Amino acid sequence: MIGLSKITVRRLVNVSAVLTLVALGLMVAGLFWPSPLLLVLAMSLGQLFGTSSLALYLLAIALDLQGVGEDEALGGGDRPQS
Amino acid sequence: MVAKPTVQEINSLEQLLKLTAVAAAAIAALIIIWYLVKRPPLGRLTKVLLLFGLGVMPIGVALTGNVSGFEYTLKREFCSSCHVMLPYTEDAADPRSNSLAAIHSRNATFGGESCYTCHADYALFGAMTTKLNGLKHLYYYITEYASSGPYGEKGPRIHLYKPFKNGSCTRCHSTTAPNWLAREEHAGMIEDLRKGDAGCIDCHGGAQVHPRSFNHGGNGRAPTASAAGEKKE
């Protein structure tokens, strides 16, 4: 095992969110400045990041359903709960 | 005096797709930024919102962006974004030029996409093989033509990967029109042309099509900018 217990749901979602922003940036840049290189990057790296981020999010949801990282995930992340 | 419209009109499928992609990207970005800034508990509502922000909307952006990007790659404007294509595309866009490329590019139906229209493969997966070749173009552009001068004159001579097929011409010039058949040269070799034993470009190729091409004796520039006495084929 790779130590799934250490991977919190929230961290996975955070990574997924950042990856998605990068992917969206690349894809939108390809729309506004459609140079050959940028279009290729948007259609390859952009979609690779986008697909990876969705996969990470789905993994996070699956882990959440199994109760992994439950305290952090449901309790509002790294903010202390009252 | 007519006031300029503040909102740009949508005139093509590409523009509509682009607008859809940008709207979907904006919605996704808003959801993600809201999540990253506010750090809400991962309750059911947050999860559903994130599914939209991380899944549904980005997939929408990818789909519409891909189609929009593909549509744009068909345009002559896209081909001319690589400087090594300027000897071809500047001639094609020149209203004074009588080259075959320029004449075809003035056609209202496909002139804006004349490069793709004449050079795309027409097999079942023609669009795909053409785009794969486009990736090959990009590789060569980066590795061999990056510092090749304003018109690519210092780079290797540009050539087609495979012989130009008659099908690219006969797709429009059907070889059955009376005017076409009335030409003695056409009538005399029609079977060879249809079988591919004779090529359209055997008579209509080279400098007739792309006179500014280095391969065909041009220097990349318009005739007025040519060096005096430069020999052309």
mmCIF file of C-alpha atoms in Angstrom:
data_model
loop_
_atom_site.group_PDB
_atom_site.id
_atom_site.type_symbol
_atom_site.label_atom_id
_atom_site.label_comp_id
_atom_site.label_asym_id
_atom_site.label_seq_id
_atom_site.Cartn_x
_atom_site.Cartn_y
_atom_site.Cartn_z
ATOM 1 C CA MET A 1 0.000 0.000 0.000
ATOM 2 C CA ILE A 2 1.157 3.547 -0.530
ATOM 3 C CA GLY A 3 -0.203 4.712 2.774
ATOM 4 C CA LEU A 4 -3.658 5.830 1.747
ATOM 5 C CA SER A 5 -4.484 6.805 5.285
ATOM 6 C CA LYS A 6 -2.005 9.661 4.988
ATOM 7 C CA ILE A 7 -3.701 11.027 1.934
ATOM 8 C CA THR A 8 -6.608 13.056 3.112
ATOM 9 C CA VAL A 9 -9.661 13.580 1.014
ATOM 10 C CA ARG A 10 -9.276 17.317 1.230
ATOM 11 C CA ARG A 11 -5.715 17.235 -0.015
ATOM 12 C CA LEU A 12 -6.783 15.190 -2.997
ATOM 13 C CA VAL A 13 -9.584 17.626 -3.745
ATOM 14 C CA ASN A 14 -7.196 20.568 -3.382
ATOM 15 C CA VAL A 15 -4.701 19.024 -5.807
ATOM 16 C CA SER A 16 -7.563 18.233 -8.155
ATOM 17 C CA ALA A 17 -8.801 21.834 -7.952
ATOM 18 C CA VAL A 18 -5.379 23.305 -8.724
ATOM 19 C CA LEU A 19 -4.810 20.843 -11.587
ATOM 20 C CA THR A 20 -8.189 21.779 -13.031
ATOM 21 C CA LEU A 21 -7.322 25.477 -12.889
ATOM 22 C CA VAL A 22 -4.079 24.790 -14.774
ATOM 23 C CA ALA A 23 -5.970 22.677 -17.312
ATOM 24 C CA LEU A 24 -8.620 25.365 -17.784
ATOM 25 C CA GLY A 25 -5.903 27.995 -18.192
ATOM 26 C CA LEU A 26 -4.213 25.988 -20.937
ATOM 27 C CA MET A 27 -7.451 25.224 -22.737
ATOM 28 C CA VAL A 28 -8.699 28.817 -22.601
ATOM 29 C CA ALA A 29 -5.292 30.127 -23.686
ATOM 30 C CA GLY A 30 -5.546 27.809 -26.696
ATOM 31 C CA LEU A 31 -8.854 29.471 -27.563
ATOM 32 C CA PHE A 32 -7.627 33.054 -27.292
ATOM 33 C CA TRP A 33 -4.146 32.628 -28.772
ATOM 34 C CA PRO A 34 -4.530 29.703 -31.140
ATOM 35 C CA SER A 35 -0.903 29.328 -32.156
ATOM 36 C CA PRO A 36 0.082 25.797 -33.212
ATOM 37 C CA LEU A 37 2.139 25.147 -30.087
ATOM 38 C CA LEU A 38 -0.485 26.432 -27.680
ATOM 39 C CA LEU A 39 -3.245 24.479 -29.419
ATOM 40 C CA VAL A 40 -1.231 21.288 -29.152
ATOM 41 C CA LEU A 41 -0.503 22.008 -25.480
ATOM 42 C CA ALA A 42 -4.170 22.765 -24.813
ATOM 43 C CA MET A 43 -5.336 19.603 -26.512
ATOM 44 C CA SER A 44 -2.704 17.370 -24.886
ATOM 45 C CA LEU A 45 -1.378 18.679 -21.561
ATOM 46 C CA GLY A 46 -4.556 20.648 -20.823
ATOM 47 C CA GLN A 47 -6.701 17.577 -21.238
ATOM 48 C CA LEU A 48 -4.236 15.344 -19.448
ATOM 49 C CA PHE A 49 -4.349 17.649 -16.425
ATOM 50 C CA GLY A 50 -8.135 17.918 -16.675
ATOM 51 C CA THR A 51 -8.615 14.152 -16.832
ATOM 52 C CA SER A 52 -6.144 13.576 -13.987
ATOM 53 C CA SER A 53 -7.875 16.121 -11.800
ATOM 54 C CA LEU A 54 -11.277 14.527 -12.380
ATOM 55 C CA ALA A 55 -9.802 11.107 -11.596
ATOM 56 C CA LEU A 56 -8.308 12.506 -8.374
ATOM 57 C CA TYR A 57 -11.629 14.038 -7.398
ATOM 58 C CA LEU A 58 -13.471 10.780 -8.025
ATOM 59 C CA LEU A 59 -10.815 8.978 -5.976
ATOM 60 C CA ALA A 60 -11.334 11.491 -3.194
ATOM 61 C CA ILE A 61 -15.072 10.875 -3.255
ATOM 62 C CA ALA A 62 -14.541 7.120 -3.232
ATOM 63 C CA LEU A 63 -12.173 7.407 -0.261
ATOM 64 C CA ASP A 64 -14.601 9.706 1.469
ATOM 65 C CA LEU A 65 -17.377 7.158 1.033
ATOM 66 C CA GLN A 66 -15.109 4.561 2.628
ATOM 67 C CA GLY A 67 -14.440 6.853 5.553
ATOM 68 C CA VAL A 68 -10.782 7.648 4.797
ATOM 69 C CA GLY A 69 -9.863 11.100 6.074
ATOM 70 C CA GLU A 70 -13.387 11.490 7.335
ATOM 71 C CA ASP A 71 -12.564 13.871 10.163
ATOM 72 C CA GLU A 72 -10.804 16.378 7.952
ATOM 73 C CA ALA A 73 -13.109 16.020 4.994
ATOM 74 C CA LEU A 74 -16.375 16.512 6.749
ATOM 75 C CA GLY A 75 -15.093 18.852 9.368
ATOM 76 C CA GLY A 76 -14.061 21.698 7.088
ATOM 77 C CA GLY A 77 -10.485 20.803 6.233
ATOM 78 C CA ASP A 78 -7.555 22.147 8.132
ATOM 79 C CA ARG A 79 -9.541 24.751 10.023
ATOM 80 C CA PRO A 80 -10.186 23.824 13.620
ATOM 81 C CA GLN A 81 -13.813 23.028 14.287
ATOM 82 C CA SER A 82 -15.629 24.455 17.259
ATOM 83 C CA MET B 1 -22.992 57.888 -38.200
ATOM 84 C CA VAL B 2 -23.604 54.310 -37.087
ATOM 85 C CA ALA B 3 -22.543 53.392 -33.554
ATOM 86 C CA LYS B 4 -20.157 50.485 -33.222
ATOM 87 C CA PRO B 5 -21.796 47.485 -31.534
ATOM 88 C CA THR B 6 -20.341 46.900 -28.075
ATOM 89 C CA VAL B 7 -20.977 43.141 -28.194
ATOM 90 C CA GLN B 8 -19.293 41.164 -30.941
ATOM 91 C CA GLU B 9 -21.719 39.227 -33.128
ATOM 92 C CA ILE B 10 -21.450 35.465 -33.342
ATOM 93 C CA ASN B 11 -21.060 34.563 -37.002
ATOM 94 C CA SER B 12 -19.756 31.031 -37.035
ATOM 95 C CA LEU B 13 -19.870 27.704 -35.282
ATOM 96 C CA GLU B 14 -16.290 28.252 -34.146
ATOM 97 C CA GLN B 15 -17.204 31.510 -32.404
ATOM 98 C CA LEU B 16 -20.244 29.930 -30.745
ATOM 99 C CA LEU B 17 -18.151 27.016 -29.489
ATOM 100 C CA LYS B 18 -15.456 29.364 -28.269
ATOM 101 C CA LEU B 19 -17.998 31.414 -26.345
ATOM 102 C CA THR B 20 -19.501 28.256 -24.820
ATOM 103 C CA ALA B 21 -16.057 27.025 -23.804
ATOM 104 C CA VAL B 22 -15.148 30.346 -22.196
ATOM 105 C CA ALA B 23 -18.460 30.477 -20.300
ATOM 106 C CA ALA B 24 -18.014 26.900 -19.032
ATOM 107 C CA ALA B 25 -14.406 27.658 -18.035
ATOM 108 C CA ALA B 26 -15.506 30.762 -16.153
ATOM 109 C CA ILE B 27 -18.177 28.835 -14.226
ATOM 110 C CA ALA B 28 -15.690 26.061 -13.384
ATOM 111 C CA ALA B 29 -13.057 28.569 -12.278
ATOM 112 C CA LEU B 30 -15.554 30.395 -10.061
ATOM 113 C CA ILE B 31 -16.558 27.169 -8.332
ATOM 114 C CA ILE B 32 -12.939 26.104 -7.824
ATOM 115 C CA ILE B 33 -11.790 29.482 -6.547
ATOM 116 C CA TRP B 34 -14.781 29.619 -4.200
ATOM 117 C CA TYR B 35 -13.793 26.194 -2.865
ATOM 118 C CA LEU B 36 -10.099 27.050 -2.480
ATOM 119 C CA VAL B 37 -10.784 30.399 -0.789
ATOM 120 C CA LYS B 38 -13.740 29.552 1.422
ATOM 121 C CA ARG B 39 -12.698 25.962 2.232
ATOM 122 C CA PRO B 40 -16.238 24.791 2.933
ATOM 123 C CA PRO B 41 -16.896 21.399 4.550
ATOM 124 C CA LEU B 42 -17.092 18.635 1.982
ATOM 125 C CA GLY B 43 -20.787 18.101 2.392
ATOM 126 C CA ARG B 44 -23.174 16.886 -0.271
ATOM 127 C CA LEU B 45 -23.757 20.330 -1.813
ATOM 128 C CA THR B 46 -20.036 21.067 -1.990
ATOM 129 C CA LYS B 47 -19.365 17.703 -3.596
ATOM 130 C CA VAL B 48 -22.040 18.241 -6.216
ATOM 131 C CA LEU B 49 -20.756 21.765 -6.931
ATOM 132 C CA LEU B 50 -17.223 20.444 -7.205
ATOM 133 C CA LEU B 51 -18.401 17.706 -9.547
ATOM 134 C CA PHE B 52 -19.576 20.506 -11.812
ATOM 135 C CA GLY B 53 -16.427 22.574 -11.299
ATOM 136 C CA LEU B 54 -13.947 19.738 -11.639
ATOM 137 C CA GLY B 55 -15.822 17.423 -13.988
ATOM 138 C CA VAL B 56 -18.828 18.558 -15.972
ATOM 139 C CA MET B 57 -17.688 22.074 -16.875
ATOM 140 C CA PRO B 58 -14.062 21.178 -17.732
ATOM 141 C CA ILE B 59 -15.312 18.315 -19.918
ATOM 142 C CA GLY B 60 -17.541 20.857 -21.656
ATOM 143 C CA VAL B 61 -14.566 23.169 -22.118
ATOM 144 C CA ALA B 62 -12.472 20.320 -23.516
ATOM 145 C CA LEU B 63 -15.146 19.209 -25.974
ATOM 146 C CA THR B 64 -16.140 22.624 -27.283
ATOM 147 C CA GLY B 65 -12.542 23.843 -27.136
ATOM 148 C CA ASN B 66 -11.366 20.854 -29.167
ATOM 149 C CA VAL B 67 -13.941 21.342 -31.882
ATOM 150 C CA SER B 68 -13.339 25.080 -31.920
ATOM 151 C CA GLY B 69 -9.574 24.522 -32.079
ATOM 152 C CA PHE B 70 -9.974 21.975 -34.851
ATOM 153 C CA GLU B 71 -12.159 24.388 -36.810
ATOM 154 C CA TYR B 72 -9.498 27.068 -36.435
ATOM 155 C CA THR B 73 -6.742 24.758 -37.659
ATOM 156 C CA LEU B 74 -8.589 24.473 -40.970
ATOM 157 C CA LYS B 75 -8.110 28.170 -41.669
ATOM 158 C CA ARG B 76 -5.421 29.702 -43.860
ATOM 159 C CA GLU B 77 -4.841 32.186 -41.054
ATOM 160 C CA PHE B 78 -3.685 29.287 -38.873
ATOM 161 C CA CYS B 79 -1.283 27.992 -41.534
ATOM 162 C CA SER B 80 0.202 31.455 -41.902
ATOM 163 C CA SER B 81 0.957 31.632 -38.181
ATOM 164 C CA CYS B 82 4.192 29.741 -38.941
ATOM 165 C CA HIS B 83 6.586 32.072 -40.753
ATOM 166 C CA VAL B 84 7.833 29.346 -43.085
ATOM 167 C CA MET B 85 4.373 29.251 -44.650
ATOM 168 C CA LEU B 86 4.398 32.948 -45.540
ATOM 169 C CA PRO B 87 5.705 32.411 -49.088
ATOM 170 C CA TYR B 88 2.597 30.302 -49.663
ATOM 171 C CA THR B 89 -0.054 32.100 -47.632
ATOM 172 C CA GLU B 90 0.912 35.672 -48.529
ATOM 173 C CA ASP B 91 0.687 34.760 -52.200
ATOM 174 C CA ALA B 92 -2.631 32.985 -51.619
ATOM 175 C CA ALA B 93 -4.003 36.118 -49.942
ATOM 176 C CA ASP B 94 -2.654 38.503 -52.588
ATOM 177 C CA PRO B 95 -5.543 39.836 -54.721
ATOM 178 C CA ARG B 96 -3.082 40.665 -57.528
ATOM 179 C CA SER B 97 -1.637 37.182 -57.723
ATOM 180 C CA ASN B 98 -2.734 34.856 -60.496
ATOM 181 C CA SER B 99 -1.236 31.717 -59.002
ATOM 182 C CA LEU B 100 -3.501 28.698 -58.670
ATOM 183 C CA ALA B 101 -3.289 28.961 -54.882
ATOM 184 C CA ALA B 102 -4.424 32.591 -54.989
ATOM 185 C CA ILE B 103 -7.226 31.920 -57.474
ATOM 186 C CA HIS B 104 -8.535 29.078 -55.328
ATOM 187 C CA SER B 105 -8.174 31.191 -52.193
ATOM 188 C CA ARG B 106 -10.487 33.814 -53.694
ATOM 189 C CA ASN B 107 -13.266 31.228 -53.863
ATOM 190 C CA ALA B 108 -15.966 32.415 -51.481
ATOM 191 C CA THR B 109 -16.966 28.883 -50.507
ATOM 192 C CA PHE B 110 -13.658 27.562 -49.224
ATOM 193 C CA GLY B 111 -11.077 30.284 -49.843
ATOM 194 C CA GLY B 112 -10.527 30.929 -46.156
ATOM 195 C CA GLU B 113 -9.613 27.283 -45.739
ATOM 196 C CA SER B 114 -7.836 26.812 -49.040
ATOM 197 C CA CYS B 115 -4.651 25.251 -47.595
ATOM 198 C CA TYR B 116 -6.586 22.514 -45.846
ATOM 199 C CA THR B 117 -9.079 22.054 -48.668
ATOM 200 C CA CYS B 118 -6.365 21.286 -51.214
ATOM 201 C CA HIS B 119 -3.854 19.510 -48.977
ATOM 202 C CA ALA B 120 -6.015 17.391 -46.668
ATOM 203 C CA ASP B 121 -6.185 13.643 -47.170
ATOM 204 C CA TYR B 122 -9.547 12.381 -48.355
ATOM 205 C CA ALA B 123 -9.549 8.854 -46.987
ATOM 206 C CA LEU B 124 -11.849 7.612 -44.207
ATOM 207 C CA PHE B 125 -9.429 8.881 -41.586
ATOM 208 C CA GLY B 126 -8.153 11.702 -43.773
ATOM 209 C CA ALA B 127 -8.749 14.455 -41.251
ATOM 210 C CA MET B 128 -6.942 12.428 -38.605
ATOM 211 C CA THR B 129 -3.881 11.653 -40.740
ATOM 212 C CA THR B 130 -3.752 15.286 -41.838
ATOM 213 C CA LYS B 131 -3.749 16.460 -38.249
ATOM 214 C CA LEU B 132 -1.099 13.885 -37.302
ATOM 215 C CA ASN B 133 1.008 15.264 -40.126
ATOM 216 C CA GLY B 134 0.339 18.690 -38.622
ATOM 217 C CA LEU B 135 2.013 17.496 -35.419
ATOM 218 C CA LYS B 136 4.965 16.403 -37.547
ATOM 219 C CA HIS B 137 5.026 19.919 -39.057
ATOM 220 C CA LEU B 138 5.173 21.390 -35.572
ATOM 221 C CA TYR B 139 8.067 19.104 -34.606
ATOM 222 C CA TYR B 140 10.059 20.091 -37.688
ATOM 223 C CA TYR B 141 9.123 23.734 -37.203
ATOM 224 C CA ILE B 142 10.605 23.749 -33.716
ATOM 225 C CA THR B 143 13.641 21.608 -34.478
ATOM 226 C CA GLU B 144 14.630 22.864 -37.925
ATOM 227 C CA TYR B 145 12.961 26.171 -38.771
ATOM 228 C CA ALA B 146 13.012 28.155 -35.520
ATOM 229 C CA SER B 147 15.763 30.527 -36.674
ATOM 230 C CA SER B 148 15.368 30.190 -40.395
ATOM 231 C CA GLY B 149 14.814 33.827 -41.362
ATOM 232 C CA PRO B 150 11.596 35.792 -41.861
ATOM 233 C CA TYR B 151 10.386 33.536 -44.697
ATOM 234 C CA GLY B 152 12.181 30.347 -43.689
ATOM 235 C CA GLU B 153 14.831 30.881 -46.339
ATOM 236 C CA LYS B 154 17.626 29.505 -44.166
ATOM 237 C CA GLY B 155 15.801 26.286 -43.330
ATOM 238 C CA PRO B 156 15.574 23.089 -45.352
ATOM 239 C CA ARG B 157 13.370 23.305 -48.443
ATOM 240 C CA ILE B 158 9.730 22.555 -47.681
ATOM 241 C CA HIS B 159 8.210 19.635 -49.531
ATOM 242 C CA LEU B 160 5.130 17.424 -49.359
ATOM 243 C CA TYR B 161 5.408 14.177 -47.390
ATOM 244 C CA LYS B 162 3.849 12.235 -50.250
ATOM 245 C CA PRO B 163 2.965 12.955 -53.885
ATOM 246 C CA PHE B 164 -0.008 15.264 -54.409
ATOM 247 C CA LYS B 165 -2.984 13.114 -55.367
ATOM 248 C CA ASN B 166 -5.345 13.888 -58.231
ATOM 249 C CA GLY B 167 -8.242 13.257 -55.868
ATOM 250 C CA SER B 168 -7.522 16.562 -54.178
ATOM 251 C CA CYS B 169 -8.299 18.299 -57.505
ATOM 252 C CA THR B 170 -10.982 15.993 -58.862
ATOM 253 C CA ARG B 171 -12.995 16.382 -55.706
ATOM 254 C CA CYS B 172 -14.169 19.680 -57.222
ATOM 255 C CA HIS B 173 -12.951 19.403 -60.827
ATOM 256 C CA SER B 174 -14.911 16.277 -61.572
ATOM 257 C CA THR B 175 -13.309 15.594 -65.010
ATOM 258 C CA THR B 176 -16.810 15.310 -66.458
ATOM 259 C CA ALA B 177 -17.720 18.949 -67.128
ATOM 260 C CA PRO B 178 -18.038 19.801 -70.853
ATOM 261 C CA ASN B 179 -15.727 22.809 -70.545
ATOM 262 C CA TRP B 180 -13.067 20.712 -68.903
ATOM 263 C CA LEU B 181 -13.391 17.932 -71.466
ATOM 264 C CA ALA B 182 -13.276 20.443 -74.291
ATOM 265 C CA ARG B 183 -9.593 21.005 -73.519
ATOM 266 C CA GLU B 184 -7.654 18.774 -75.877
ATOM 267 C CA GLU B 185 -5.012 18.026 -73.244
ATOM 268 C CA HIS B 186 -7.609 16.866 -70.736
ATOM 269 C CA ALA B 187 -9.533 14.718 -73.191
ATOM 270 C CA GLY B 188 -6.358 13.038 -74.374
ATOM 271 C CA MET B 189 -5.275 11.827 -70.966
ATOM 272 C CA ILE B 190 -8.515 11.476 -69.086
ATOM 273 C CA GLU B 191 -8.137 7.761 -68.350
ATOM 274 C CA ASP B 192 -4.590 8.244 -67.108
ATOM 275 C CA LEU B 193 -5.752 11.093 -64.884
ATOM 276 C CA ARG B 194 -8.588 9.080 -63.422
ATOM 277 C CA LYS B 195 -6.310 6.085 -62.775
ATOM 278 C CA GLY B 196 -3.647 8.329 -61.305
ATOM 279 C CA ASP B 197 -1.060 7.367 -63.949
ATOM 280 C CA ALA B 198 -0.835 11.060 -64.863
ATOM 281 C CA GLY B 199 -0.920 13.828 -62.292
ATOM 282 C CA CYS B 200 -2.824 17.110 -62.428
ATOM 283 C CA ILE B 201 0.280 18.793 -61.050
ATOM 284 C CA ASP B 202 2.386 17.431 -63.911
ATOM 285 C CA CYS B 203 0.946 20.361 -65.901
ATOM 286 C CA HIS B 204 -0.486 22.607 -63.177
ATOM 287 C CA GLY B 205 2.136 22.296 -60.442
ATOM 288 C CA GLY B 206 5.226 24.066 -59.223
ATOM 289 C CA ALA B 207 5.479 27.816 -59.708
ATOM 290 C CA GLN B 208 1.958 27.952 -61.177
ATOM 291 C CA VAL B 209 0.592 27.024 -57.784
ATOM 292 C CA HIS B 210 3.061 28.550 -55.339
ATOM 293 C CA PRO B 211 5.300 31.004 -57.240
ATOM 294 C CA ARG B 212 6.935 32.445 -54.109
ATOM 295 C CA SER B 213 7.999 29.040 -52.788
ATOM 296 C CA PHE B 214 11.768 28.556 -52.602
ATOM 297 C CA ASN B 215 11.258 25.120 -54.132
ATOM 298 C CA HIS B 216 9.710 26.655 -57.218
ATOM 299 C CA GLY B 217 12.232 29.417 -57.797
ATOM 300 C CA GLY B 218 10.660 32.131 -55.664
ATOM 301 C CA ASN B 219 12.295 34.057 -52.859
ATOM 302 C CA GLY B 220 9.365 34.025 -50.485
ATOM 303 C CA ARG B 221 8.355 37.635 -51.181
ATOM 304 C CA ALA B 222 5.881 39.208 -53.568
ATOM 305 C CA PRO B 223 7.228 39.820 -57.097
ATOM 306 C CA THR B 224 7.634 43.558 -56.437
ATOM 307 C CA ALA B 225 9.870 42.755 -53.492
ATOM 308 C CA SER B 226 11.889 40.192 -55.425
ATOM 309 C CA ALA B 227 15.538 40.775 -55.965
ATOM 310 C CA ALA B 228 16.090 42.137 -59.450
ATOM 311 C CA GLY B 229 16.833 39.493 -61.992
ATOM 312 C CA GLU B 230 15.938 36.602 -59.726
ATOM 313 C CA LYS B 231 15.264 33.598 -61.845
ATOM 314 C CA LYS B 232 11.878 31.930 -61.584
ATOM 315 C CA GLU B 233 10.780 28.613 -62.987
#
